[in-house]
CSV table of C-alpha atoms in Angstrom, one decimal:
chain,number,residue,atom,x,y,z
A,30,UNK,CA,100.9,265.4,69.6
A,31,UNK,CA,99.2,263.1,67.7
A,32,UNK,CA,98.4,259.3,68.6
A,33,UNK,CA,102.1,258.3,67.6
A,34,UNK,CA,103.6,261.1,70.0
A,35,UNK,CA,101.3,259.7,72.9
A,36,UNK,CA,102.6,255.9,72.1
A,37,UNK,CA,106.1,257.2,72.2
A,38,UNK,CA,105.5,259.3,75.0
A,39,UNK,CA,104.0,256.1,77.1
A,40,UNK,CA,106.9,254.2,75.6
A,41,UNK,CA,109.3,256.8,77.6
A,42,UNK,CA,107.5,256.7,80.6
A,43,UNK,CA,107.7,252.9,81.3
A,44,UNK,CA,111.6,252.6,80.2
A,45,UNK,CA,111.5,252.1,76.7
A,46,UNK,CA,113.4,254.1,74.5
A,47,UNK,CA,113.2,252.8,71.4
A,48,UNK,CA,117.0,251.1,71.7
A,49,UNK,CA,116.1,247.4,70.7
A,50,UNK,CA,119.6,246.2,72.0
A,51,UNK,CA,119.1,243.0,74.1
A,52,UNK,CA,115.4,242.5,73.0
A,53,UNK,CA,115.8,239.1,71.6
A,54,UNK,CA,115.0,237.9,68.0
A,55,UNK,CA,112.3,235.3,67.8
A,56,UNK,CA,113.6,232.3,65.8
A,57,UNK,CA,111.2,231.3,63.2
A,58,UNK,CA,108.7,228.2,64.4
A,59,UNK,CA,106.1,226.6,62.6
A,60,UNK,CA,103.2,224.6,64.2
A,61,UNK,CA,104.8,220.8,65.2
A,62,UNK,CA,108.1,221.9,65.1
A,63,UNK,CA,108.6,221.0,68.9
A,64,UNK,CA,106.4,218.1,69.3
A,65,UNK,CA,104.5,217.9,72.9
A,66,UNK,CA,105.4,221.2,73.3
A,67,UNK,CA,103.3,224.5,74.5
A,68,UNK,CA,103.7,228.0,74.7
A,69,UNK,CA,104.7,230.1,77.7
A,70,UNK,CA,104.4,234.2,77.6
A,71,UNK,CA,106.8,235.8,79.9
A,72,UNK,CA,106.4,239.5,80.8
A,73,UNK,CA,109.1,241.8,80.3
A,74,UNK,CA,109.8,245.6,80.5
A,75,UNK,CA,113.8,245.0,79.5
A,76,UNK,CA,115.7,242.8,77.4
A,77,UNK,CA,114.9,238.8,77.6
A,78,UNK,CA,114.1,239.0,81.3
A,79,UNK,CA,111.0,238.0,83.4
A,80,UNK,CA,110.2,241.6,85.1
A,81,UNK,CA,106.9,243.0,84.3
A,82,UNK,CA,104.1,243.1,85.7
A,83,UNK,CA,100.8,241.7,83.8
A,84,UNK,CA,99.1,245.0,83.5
A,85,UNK,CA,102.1,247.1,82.4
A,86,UNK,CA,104.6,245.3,81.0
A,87,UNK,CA,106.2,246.6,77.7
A,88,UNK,CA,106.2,243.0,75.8
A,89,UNK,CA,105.3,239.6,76.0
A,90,UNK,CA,108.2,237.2,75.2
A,91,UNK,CA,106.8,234.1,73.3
A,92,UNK,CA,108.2,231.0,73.7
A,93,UNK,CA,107.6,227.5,72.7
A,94,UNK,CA,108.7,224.9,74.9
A,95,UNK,CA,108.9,221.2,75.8
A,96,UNK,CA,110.4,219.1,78.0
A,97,UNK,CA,113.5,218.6,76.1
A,98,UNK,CA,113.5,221.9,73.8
A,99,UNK,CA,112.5,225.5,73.8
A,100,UNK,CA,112.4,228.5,71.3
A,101,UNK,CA,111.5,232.2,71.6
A,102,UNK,CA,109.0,232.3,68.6
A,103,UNK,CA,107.6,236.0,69.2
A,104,UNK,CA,107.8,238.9,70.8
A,105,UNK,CA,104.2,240.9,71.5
A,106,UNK,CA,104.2,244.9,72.1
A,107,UNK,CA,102.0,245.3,74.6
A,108,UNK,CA,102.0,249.1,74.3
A,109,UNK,CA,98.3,249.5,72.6
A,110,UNK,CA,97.0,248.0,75.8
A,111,UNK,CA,97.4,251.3,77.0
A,112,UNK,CA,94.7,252.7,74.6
A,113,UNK,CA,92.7,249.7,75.2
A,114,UNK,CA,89.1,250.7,76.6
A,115,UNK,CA,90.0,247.4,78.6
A,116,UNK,CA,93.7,246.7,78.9
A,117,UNK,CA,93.7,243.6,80.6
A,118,UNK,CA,91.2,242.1,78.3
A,119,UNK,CA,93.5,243.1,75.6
A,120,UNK,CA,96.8,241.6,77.1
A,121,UNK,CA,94.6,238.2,77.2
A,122,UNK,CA,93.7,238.9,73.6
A,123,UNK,CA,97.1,239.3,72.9
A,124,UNK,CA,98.6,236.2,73.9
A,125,UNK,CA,95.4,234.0,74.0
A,126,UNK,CA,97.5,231.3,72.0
A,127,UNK,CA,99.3,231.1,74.8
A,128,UNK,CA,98.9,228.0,77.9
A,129,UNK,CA,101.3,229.8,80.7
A,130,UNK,CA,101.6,233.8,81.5
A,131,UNK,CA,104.7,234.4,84.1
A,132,UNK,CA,104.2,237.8,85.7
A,133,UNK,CA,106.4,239.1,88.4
A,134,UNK,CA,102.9,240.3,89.9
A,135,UNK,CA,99.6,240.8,88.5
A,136,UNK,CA,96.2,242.2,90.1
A,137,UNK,CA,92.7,239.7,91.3
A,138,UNK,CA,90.7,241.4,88.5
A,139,UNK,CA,93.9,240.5,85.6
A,140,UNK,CA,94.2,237.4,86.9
A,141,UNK,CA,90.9,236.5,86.5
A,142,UNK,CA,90.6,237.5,83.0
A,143,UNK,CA,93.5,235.6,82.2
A,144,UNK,CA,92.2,232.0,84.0
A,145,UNK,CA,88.4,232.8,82.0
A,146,UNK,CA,91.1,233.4,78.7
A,147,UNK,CA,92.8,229.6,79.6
A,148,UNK,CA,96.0,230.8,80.4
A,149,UNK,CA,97.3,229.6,83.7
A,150,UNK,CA,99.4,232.5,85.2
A,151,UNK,CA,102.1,231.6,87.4
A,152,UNK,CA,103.5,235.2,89.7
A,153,UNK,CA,107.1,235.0,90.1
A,154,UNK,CA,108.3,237.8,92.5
A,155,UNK,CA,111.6,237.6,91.4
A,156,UNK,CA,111.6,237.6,88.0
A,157,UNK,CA,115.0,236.3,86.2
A,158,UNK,CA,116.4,235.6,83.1
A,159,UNK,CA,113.8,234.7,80.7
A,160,UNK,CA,116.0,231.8,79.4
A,161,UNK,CA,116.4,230.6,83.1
A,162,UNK,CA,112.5,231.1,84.1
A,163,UNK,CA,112.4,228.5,80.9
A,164,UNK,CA,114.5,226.0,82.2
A,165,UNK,CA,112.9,225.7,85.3
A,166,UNK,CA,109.8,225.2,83.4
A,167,UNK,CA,111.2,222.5,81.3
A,168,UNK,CA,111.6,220.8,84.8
A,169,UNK,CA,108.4,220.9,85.9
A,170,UNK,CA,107.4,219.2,82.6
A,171,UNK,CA,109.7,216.6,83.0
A,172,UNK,CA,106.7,215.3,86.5
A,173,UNK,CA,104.1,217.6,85.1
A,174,UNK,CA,101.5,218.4,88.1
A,175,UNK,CA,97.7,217.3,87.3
A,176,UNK,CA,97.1,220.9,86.1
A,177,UNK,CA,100.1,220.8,84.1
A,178,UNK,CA,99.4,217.4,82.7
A,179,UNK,CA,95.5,219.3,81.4
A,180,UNK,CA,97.2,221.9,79.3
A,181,UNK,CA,99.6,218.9,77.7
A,182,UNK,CA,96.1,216.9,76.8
A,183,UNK,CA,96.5,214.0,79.0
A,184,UNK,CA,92.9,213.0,80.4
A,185,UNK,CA,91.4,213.2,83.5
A,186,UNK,CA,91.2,209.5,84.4
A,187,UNK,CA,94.8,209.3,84.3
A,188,UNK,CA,95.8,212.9,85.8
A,189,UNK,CA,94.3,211.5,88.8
A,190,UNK,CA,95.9,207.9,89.1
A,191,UNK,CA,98.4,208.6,91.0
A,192,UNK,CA,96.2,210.7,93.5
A,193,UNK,CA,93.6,208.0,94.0
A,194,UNK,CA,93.5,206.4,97.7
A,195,UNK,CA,94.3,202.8,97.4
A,196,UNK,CA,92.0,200.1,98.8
A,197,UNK,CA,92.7,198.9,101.9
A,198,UNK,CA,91.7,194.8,102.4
């Protein structure tokens, strides 16, 4: 069969046939263009939704977001993960640009992998629209948490002001 027959073949197997209807488009971005903004991977198997699982998703949708604005900028083929002597370690490879992985599951040893890569995986049972699972993330920016408020650059000293124990006289 050939190496191109087996990437098919694998392709088959986990859904995809080749038919690129619903798959979004990636809008064209260029570093700054959303200022305070990071990006957020989202796993998907099908179309621009949140339902694949780290270790065999089909693609990686890309998006840069912000509290105010977001943008699909890419969309990764995770299918040579599959030939990957480590496939994890590749998925982390392949979107090690990024600050945020949703997964609608993903394993201890993946997980790991992706934490020592500095990508802060969030598991999503669910799944959902990939525009939706967005949104909701655009919320949490709005009162980022302390680990939230790390990957956005703000320093330690005043991540933690609003956690430190008053004095009591």
């Amino acid at each position: 069969l050939g190496l191109e027959g087996m990437k098919l073949a694998v392709r088959i197997l986990w859904g995809d046939t080749g038919d690129t209807d619903g798959i979004p488009v990636p809008q064209p971005y260029a570093e700054g263009d959303i200022p305070h903004s990071l990006r957020v991977a989202i796993a998907s198997d099908s179309k621009a939704e949140l339902n694949g699982h780290f270790g065999s998703c089909l693609r990686f949708l890309v998006y840069q977001v912000s509290a105010t604005d977001f943008r699909l900028s890419d969309v990764r083929d995770a299918l040579e993960a599959d030939f990957a002597p480590d496939k994890n370690g590749f998925r982390v490879q392949l979107i090690k640009d990024c600050h945020v992985v949703y997964v609608v599951s993903i394993g201890g040893p993946a997980a790991a992998k992706v934490i020592r890569g500095d990508i802060f995986p969030i598991k999503r049972i669910e799944g959902g629209e990939a525009d939706d699972v967005v949104r909701q993330f655009q919320e949490v920016m709005q009162s980022p948490p302390p680990w939230l408020q790390k990957v956005l650059g703000v320093s330690a000293e005043q991540r933690l002001k609003n956690y430190r124990a008053e004095e009591v006289e």
